[in-house]
PDB file of C-alpha atoms in Angstrom:
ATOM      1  CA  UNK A  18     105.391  94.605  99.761  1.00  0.00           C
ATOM      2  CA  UNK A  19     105.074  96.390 102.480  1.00  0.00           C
ATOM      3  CA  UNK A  20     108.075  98.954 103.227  1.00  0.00           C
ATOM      4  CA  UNK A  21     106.838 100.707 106.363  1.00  0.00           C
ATOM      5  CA  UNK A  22     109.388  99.853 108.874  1.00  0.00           C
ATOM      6  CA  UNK A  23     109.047 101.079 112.498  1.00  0.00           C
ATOM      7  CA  UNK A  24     111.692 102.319 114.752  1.00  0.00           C
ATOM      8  CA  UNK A  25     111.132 101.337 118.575  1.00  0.00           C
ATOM      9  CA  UNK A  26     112.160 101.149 121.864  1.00  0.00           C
ATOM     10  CA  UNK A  27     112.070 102.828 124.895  1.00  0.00           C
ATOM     11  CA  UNK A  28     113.410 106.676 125.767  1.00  0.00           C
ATOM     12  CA  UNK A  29     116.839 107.484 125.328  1.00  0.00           C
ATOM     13  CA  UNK A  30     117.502 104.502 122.959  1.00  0.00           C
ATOM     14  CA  UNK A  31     118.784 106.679 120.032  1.00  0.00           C
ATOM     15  CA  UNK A  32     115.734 106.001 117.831  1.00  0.00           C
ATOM     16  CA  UNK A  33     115.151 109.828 116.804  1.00  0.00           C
ATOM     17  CA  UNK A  34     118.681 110.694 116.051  1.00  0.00           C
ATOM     18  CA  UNK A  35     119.125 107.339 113.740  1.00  0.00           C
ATOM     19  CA  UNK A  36     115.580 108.293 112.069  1.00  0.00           C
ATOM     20  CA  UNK A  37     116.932 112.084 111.570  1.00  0.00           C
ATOM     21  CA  UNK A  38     120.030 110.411 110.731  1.00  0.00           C
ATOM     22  CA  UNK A  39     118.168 108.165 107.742  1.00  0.00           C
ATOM     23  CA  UNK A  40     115.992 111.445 107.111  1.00  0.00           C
ATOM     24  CA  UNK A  41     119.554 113.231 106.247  1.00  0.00           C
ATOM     25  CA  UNK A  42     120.394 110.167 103.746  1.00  0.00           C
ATOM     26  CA  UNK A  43     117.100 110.749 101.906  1.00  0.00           C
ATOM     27  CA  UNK A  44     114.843 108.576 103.083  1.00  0.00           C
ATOM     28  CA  UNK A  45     111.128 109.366 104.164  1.00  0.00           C
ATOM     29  CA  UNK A  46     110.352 109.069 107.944  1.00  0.00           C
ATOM     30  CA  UNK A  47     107.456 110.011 110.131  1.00  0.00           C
ATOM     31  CA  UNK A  48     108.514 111.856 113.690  1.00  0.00           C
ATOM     32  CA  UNK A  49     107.329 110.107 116.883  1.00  0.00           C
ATOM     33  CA  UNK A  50     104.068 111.471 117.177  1.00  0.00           C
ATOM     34  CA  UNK A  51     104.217 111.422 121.367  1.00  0.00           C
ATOM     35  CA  UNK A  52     106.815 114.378 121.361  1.00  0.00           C
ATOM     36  CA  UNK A  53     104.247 116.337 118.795  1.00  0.00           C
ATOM     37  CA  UNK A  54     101.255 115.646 121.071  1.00  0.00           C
ATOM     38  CA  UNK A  55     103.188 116.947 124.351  1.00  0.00           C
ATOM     39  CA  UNK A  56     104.386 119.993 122.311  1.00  0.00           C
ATOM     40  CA  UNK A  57     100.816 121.051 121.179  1.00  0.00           C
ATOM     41  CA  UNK A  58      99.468 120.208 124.436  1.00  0.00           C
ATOM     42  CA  UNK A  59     101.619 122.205 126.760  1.00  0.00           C
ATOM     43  CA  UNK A  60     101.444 124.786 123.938  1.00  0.00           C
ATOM     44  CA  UNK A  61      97.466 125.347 124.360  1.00  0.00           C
ATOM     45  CA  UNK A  62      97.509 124.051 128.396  1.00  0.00           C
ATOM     46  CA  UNK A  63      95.638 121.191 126.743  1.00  0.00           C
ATOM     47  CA  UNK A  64      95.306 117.565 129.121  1.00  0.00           C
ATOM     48  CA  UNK A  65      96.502 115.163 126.457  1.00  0.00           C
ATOM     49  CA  UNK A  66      99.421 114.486 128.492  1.00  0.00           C
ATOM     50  CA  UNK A  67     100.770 111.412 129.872  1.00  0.00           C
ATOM     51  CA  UNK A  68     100.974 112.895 133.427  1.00  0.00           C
ATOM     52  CA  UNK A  69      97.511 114.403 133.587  1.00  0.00           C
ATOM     53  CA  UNK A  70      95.173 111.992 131.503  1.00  0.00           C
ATOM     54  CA  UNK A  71      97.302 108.533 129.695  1.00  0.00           C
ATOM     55  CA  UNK A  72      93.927 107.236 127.861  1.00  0.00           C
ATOM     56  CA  UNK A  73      93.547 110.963 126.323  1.00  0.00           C
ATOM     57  CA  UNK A  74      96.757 111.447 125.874  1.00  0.00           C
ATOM     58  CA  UNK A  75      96.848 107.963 123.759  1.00  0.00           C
ATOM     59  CA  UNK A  76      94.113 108.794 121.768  1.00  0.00           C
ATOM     60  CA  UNK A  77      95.939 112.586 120.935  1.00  0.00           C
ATOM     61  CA  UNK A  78      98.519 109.762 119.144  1.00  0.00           C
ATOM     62  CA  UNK A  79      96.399 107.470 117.807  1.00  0.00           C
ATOM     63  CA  UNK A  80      94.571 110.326 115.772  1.00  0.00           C
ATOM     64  CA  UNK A  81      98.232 111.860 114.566  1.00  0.00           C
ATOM     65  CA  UNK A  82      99.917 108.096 113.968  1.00  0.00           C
ATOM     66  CA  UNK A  83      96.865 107.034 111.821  1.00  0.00           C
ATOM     67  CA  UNK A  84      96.766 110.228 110.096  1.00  0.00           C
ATOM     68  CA  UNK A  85     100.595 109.879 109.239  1.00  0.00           C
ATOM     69  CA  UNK A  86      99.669 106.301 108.137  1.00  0.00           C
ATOM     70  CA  UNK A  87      97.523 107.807 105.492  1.00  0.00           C
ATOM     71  CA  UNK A  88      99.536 110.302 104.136  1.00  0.00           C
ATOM     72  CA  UNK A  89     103.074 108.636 103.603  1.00  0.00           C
ATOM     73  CA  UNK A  90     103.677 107.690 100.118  1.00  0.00           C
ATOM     74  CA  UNK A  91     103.463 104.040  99.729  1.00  0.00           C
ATOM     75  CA  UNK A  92     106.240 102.959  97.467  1.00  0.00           C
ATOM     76  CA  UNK A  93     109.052 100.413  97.080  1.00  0.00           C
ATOM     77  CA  UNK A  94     111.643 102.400  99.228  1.00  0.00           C
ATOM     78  CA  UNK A  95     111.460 102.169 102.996  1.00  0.00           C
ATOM     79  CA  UNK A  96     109.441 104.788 104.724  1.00  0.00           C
ATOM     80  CA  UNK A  97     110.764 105.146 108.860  1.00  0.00           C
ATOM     81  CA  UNK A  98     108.544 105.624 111.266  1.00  0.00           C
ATOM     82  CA  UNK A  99     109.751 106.599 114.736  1.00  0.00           C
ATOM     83  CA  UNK A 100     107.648 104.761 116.985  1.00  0.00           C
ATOM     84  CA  UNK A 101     103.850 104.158 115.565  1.00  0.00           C
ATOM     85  CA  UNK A 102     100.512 102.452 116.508  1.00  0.00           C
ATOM     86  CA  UNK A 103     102.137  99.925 118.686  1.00  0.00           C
ATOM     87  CA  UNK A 104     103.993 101.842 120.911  1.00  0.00           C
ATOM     88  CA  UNK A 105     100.520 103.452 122.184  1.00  0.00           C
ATOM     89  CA  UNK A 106      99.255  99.908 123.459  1.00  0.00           C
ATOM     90  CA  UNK A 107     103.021  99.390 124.822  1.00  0.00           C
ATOM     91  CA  UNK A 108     102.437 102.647 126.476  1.00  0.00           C
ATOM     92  CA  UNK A 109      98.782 102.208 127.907  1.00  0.00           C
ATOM     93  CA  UNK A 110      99.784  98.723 129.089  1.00  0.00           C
ATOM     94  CA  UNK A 111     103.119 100.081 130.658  1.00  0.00           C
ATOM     95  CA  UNK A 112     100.863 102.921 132.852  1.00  0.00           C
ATOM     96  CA  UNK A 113      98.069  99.993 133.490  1.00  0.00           C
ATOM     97  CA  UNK A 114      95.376 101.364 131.239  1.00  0.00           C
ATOM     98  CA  UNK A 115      93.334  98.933 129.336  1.00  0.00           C
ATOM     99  CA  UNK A 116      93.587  98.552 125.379  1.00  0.00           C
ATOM    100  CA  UNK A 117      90.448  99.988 123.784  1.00  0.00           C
ATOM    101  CA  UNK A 118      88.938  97.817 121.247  1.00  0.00           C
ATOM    102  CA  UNK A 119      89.228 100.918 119.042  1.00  0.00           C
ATOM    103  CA  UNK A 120      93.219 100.746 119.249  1.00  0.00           C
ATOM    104  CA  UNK A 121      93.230  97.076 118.762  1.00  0.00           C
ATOM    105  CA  UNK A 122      90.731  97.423 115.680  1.00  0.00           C
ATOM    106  CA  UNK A 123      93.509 100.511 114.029  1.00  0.00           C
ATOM    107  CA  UNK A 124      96.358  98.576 115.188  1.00  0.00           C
ATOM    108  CA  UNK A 125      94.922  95.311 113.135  1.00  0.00           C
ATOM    109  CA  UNK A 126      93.886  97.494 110.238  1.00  0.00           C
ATOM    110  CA  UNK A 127      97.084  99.992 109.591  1.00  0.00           C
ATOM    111  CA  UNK A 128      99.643  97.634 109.365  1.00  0.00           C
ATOM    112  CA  UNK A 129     103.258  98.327 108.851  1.00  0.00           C
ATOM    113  CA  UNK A 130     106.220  96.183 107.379  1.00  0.00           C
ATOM    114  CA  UNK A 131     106.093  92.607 109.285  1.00  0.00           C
ATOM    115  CA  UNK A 132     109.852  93.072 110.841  1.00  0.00           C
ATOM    116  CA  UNK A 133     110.116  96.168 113.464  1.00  0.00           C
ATOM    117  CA  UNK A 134     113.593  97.530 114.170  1.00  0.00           C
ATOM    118  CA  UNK A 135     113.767  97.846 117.983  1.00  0.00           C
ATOM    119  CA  UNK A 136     116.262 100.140 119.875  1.00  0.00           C
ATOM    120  CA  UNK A 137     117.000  99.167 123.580  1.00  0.00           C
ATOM    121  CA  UNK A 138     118.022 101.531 126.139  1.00  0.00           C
ATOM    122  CA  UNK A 139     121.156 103.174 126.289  1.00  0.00           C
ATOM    123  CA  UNK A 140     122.230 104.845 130.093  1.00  0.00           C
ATOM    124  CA  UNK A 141     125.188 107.231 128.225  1.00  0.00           C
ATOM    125  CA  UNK A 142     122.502 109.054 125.931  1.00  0.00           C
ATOM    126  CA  UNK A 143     119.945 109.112 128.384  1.00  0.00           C
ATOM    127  CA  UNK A 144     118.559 112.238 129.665  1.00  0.00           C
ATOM    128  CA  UNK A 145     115.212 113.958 130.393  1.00  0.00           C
ATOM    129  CA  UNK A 146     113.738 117.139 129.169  1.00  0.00           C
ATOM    130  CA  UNK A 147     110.397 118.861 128.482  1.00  0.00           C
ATOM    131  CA  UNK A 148     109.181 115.930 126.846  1.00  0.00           C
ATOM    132  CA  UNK A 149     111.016 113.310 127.893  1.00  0.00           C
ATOM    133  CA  UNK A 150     110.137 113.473 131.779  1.00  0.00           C
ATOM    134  CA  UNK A 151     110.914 109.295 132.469  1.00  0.00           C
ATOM    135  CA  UNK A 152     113.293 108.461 134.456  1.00  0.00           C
ATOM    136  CA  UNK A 153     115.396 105.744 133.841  1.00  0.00           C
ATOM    137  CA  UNK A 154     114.006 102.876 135.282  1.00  0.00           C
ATOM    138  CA  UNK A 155     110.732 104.018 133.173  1.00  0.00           C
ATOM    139  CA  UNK A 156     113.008 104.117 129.819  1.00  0.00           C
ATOM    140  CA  UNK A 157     114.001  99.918 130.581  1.00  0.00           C
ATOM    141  CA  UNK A 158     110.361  99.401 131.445  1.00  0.00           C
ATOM    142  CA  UNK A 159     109.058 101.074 128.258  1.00  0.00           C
ATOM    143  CA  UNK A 160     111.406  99.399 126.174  1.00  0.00           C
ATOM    144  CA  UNK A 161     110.149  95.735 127.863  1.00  0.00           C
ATOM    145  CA  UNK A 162     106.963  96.257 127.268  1.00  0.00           C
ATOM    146  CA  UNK A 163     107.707  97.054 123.512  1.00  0.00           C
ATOM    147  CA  UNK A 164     109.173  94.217 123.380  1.00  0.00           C
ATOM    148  CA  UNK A 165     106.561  92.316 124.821  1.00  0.00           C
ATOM    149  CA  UNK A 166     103.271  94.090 122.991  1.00  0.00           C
ATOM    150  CA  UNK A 167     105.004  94.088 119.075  1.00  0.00           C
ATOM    151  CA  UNK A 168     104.738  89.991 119.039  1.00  0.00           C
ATOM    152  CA  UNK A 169     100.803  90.295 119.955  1.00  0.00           C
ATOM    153  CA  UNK A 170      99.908  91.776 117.414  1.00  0.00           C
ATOM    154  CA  UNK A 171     102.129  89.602 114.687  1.00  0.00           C
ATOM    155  CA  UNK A 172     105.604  91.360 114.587  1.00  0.00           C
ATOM    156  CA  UNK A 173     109.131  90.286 114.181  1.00  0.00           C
ATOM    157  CA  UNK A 174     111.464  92.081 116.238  1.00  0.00           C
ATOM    158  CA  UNK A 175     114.887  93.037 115.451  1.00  0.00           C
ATOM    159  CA  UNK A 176     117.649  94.347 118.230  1.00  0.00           C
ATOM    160  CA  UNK A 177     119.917  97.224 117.322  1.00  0.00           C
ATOM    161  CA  UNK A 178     122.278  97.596 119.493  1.00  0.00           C
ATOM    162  CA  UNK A 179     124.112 100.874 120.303  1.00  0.00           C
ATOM    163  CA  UNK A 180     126.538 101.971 117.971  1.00  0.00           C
ATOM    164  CA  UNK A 181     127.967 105.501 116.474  1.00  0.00           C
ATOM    165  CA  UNK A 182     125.272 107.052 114.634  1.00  0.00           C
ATOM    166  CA  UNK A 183     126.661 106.179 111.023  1.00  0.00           C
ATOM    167  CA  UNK A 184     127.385 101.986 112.132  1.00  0.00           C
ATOM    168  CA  UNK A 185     123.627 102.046 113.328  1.00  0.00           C
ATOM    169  CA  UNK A 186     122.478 103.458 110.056  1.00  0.00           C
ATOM    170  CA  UNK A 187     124.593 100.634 107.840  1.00  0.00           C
ATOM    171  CA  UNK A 188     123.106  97.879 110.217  1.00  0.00           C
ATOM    172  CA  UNK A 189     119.742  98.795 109.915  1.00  0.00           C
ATOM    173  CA  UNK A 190     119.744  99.390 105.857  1.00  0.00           C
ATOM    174  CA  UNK A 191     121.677  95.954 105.538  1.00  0.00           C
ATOM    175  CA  UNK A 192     118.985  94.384 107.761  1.00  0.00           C
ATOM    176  CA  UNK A 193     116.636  96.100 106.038  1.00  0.00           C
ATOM    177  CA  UNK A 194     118.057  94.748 102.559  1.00  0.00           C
ATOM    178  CA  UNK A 195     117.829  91.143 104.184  1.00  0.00           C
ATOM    179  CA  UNK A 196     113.897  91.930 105.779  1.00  0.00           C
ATOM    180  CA  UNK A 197     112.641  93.386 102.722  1.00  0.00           C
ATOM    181  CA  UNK A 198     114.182  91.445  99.679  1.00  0.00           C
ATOM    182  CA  UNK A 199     112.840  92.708  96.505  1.00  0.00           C
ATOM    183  CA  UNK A 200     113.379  95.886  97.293  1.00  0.00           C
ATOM    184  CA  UNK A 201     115.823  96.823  94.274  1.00  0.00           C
TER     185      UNK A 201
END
């Protein structure tokens, strides 16, 4: 059985605060790795940014979602991931960069838990700041094409929709005791 279940959705959908959220309640979760990669880029002046090169920038997350992959603890409890391999095709398709073959190969190969929790956007949480620099309009975009790339490569997607912190949390772990069964 696979229990890695992924958290998506565009900005400003609430995904980070329900993952910290789960995180508080003991589960295991893996941080988005796109907020990581802007920190340690504008850190260094590095160009692994969306807004100076996407396709590096993409490959900056690929490297730090496939490491993550490897070293979360496979087990019968769920493991969260906020946002994960994905996302970064749902991103280069949403900024009109191709798919390389080599994301397509990882995303084939590091598979997660069939059924993906996605998060859609919500205008009274959104807001921008050093790494969140979409505006609004990008947020609904990034959550369509989310929507639209998951299926593609063989996912079931589940809507979440906005809800206090603590009703979002006991949605998603009674979905997740419906998704993932014989997890006792």
């Amino acid at each position: 059985m696979n229990s890695r279940i992924i958290i998506t959705g565009g900005p400003s959908a609430g995904k980070t605060t329900l993952v910290t959220a789960l995180e508080k309640s003991g589960f295991h979760c893996q941080p988005e790795s796109g907020r990581a990669v802007i920190k340690q880029q504008m850190d260094i002046n590095g160009d692994a940014l969306p807004w100076r090169s996407p396709a590096r920038f993409a490959e900056a997350m690929q490297a730090m979602d496939i490491n993550a992959w490897y070293q979360a603890e496979q087990s019968d409890r769920p493991l969260f991931y906020d946002r994960a391999l994905p996302d970064i095709a749902g991103y280069l398709t949403l900024v009109g960069e191709p798919i390389p073959n080599r994301l397509h190969r990882a995303i084939n190969q590091f598979r997660y838990a069939t059924d993906v929790i996605i998060l859609p956007p919500w205008k009274a949480i959104y807001k921008q700041d050093n790494e969140r620099t979409q505006s609004w309009e990008e947020a609904v975009r990034t959550y369509e094409a989310m929507r639209e790339i998951y299926p593609r490569y063989g996912y079931r997607l589940h809507l979440l929709m906005p809800a206090s912190i603590q009703e979002r949390v006991n949605r998603l772990l009674g979905l997740i005791n419906v998704i993932l069964p014989s997890r006792k």
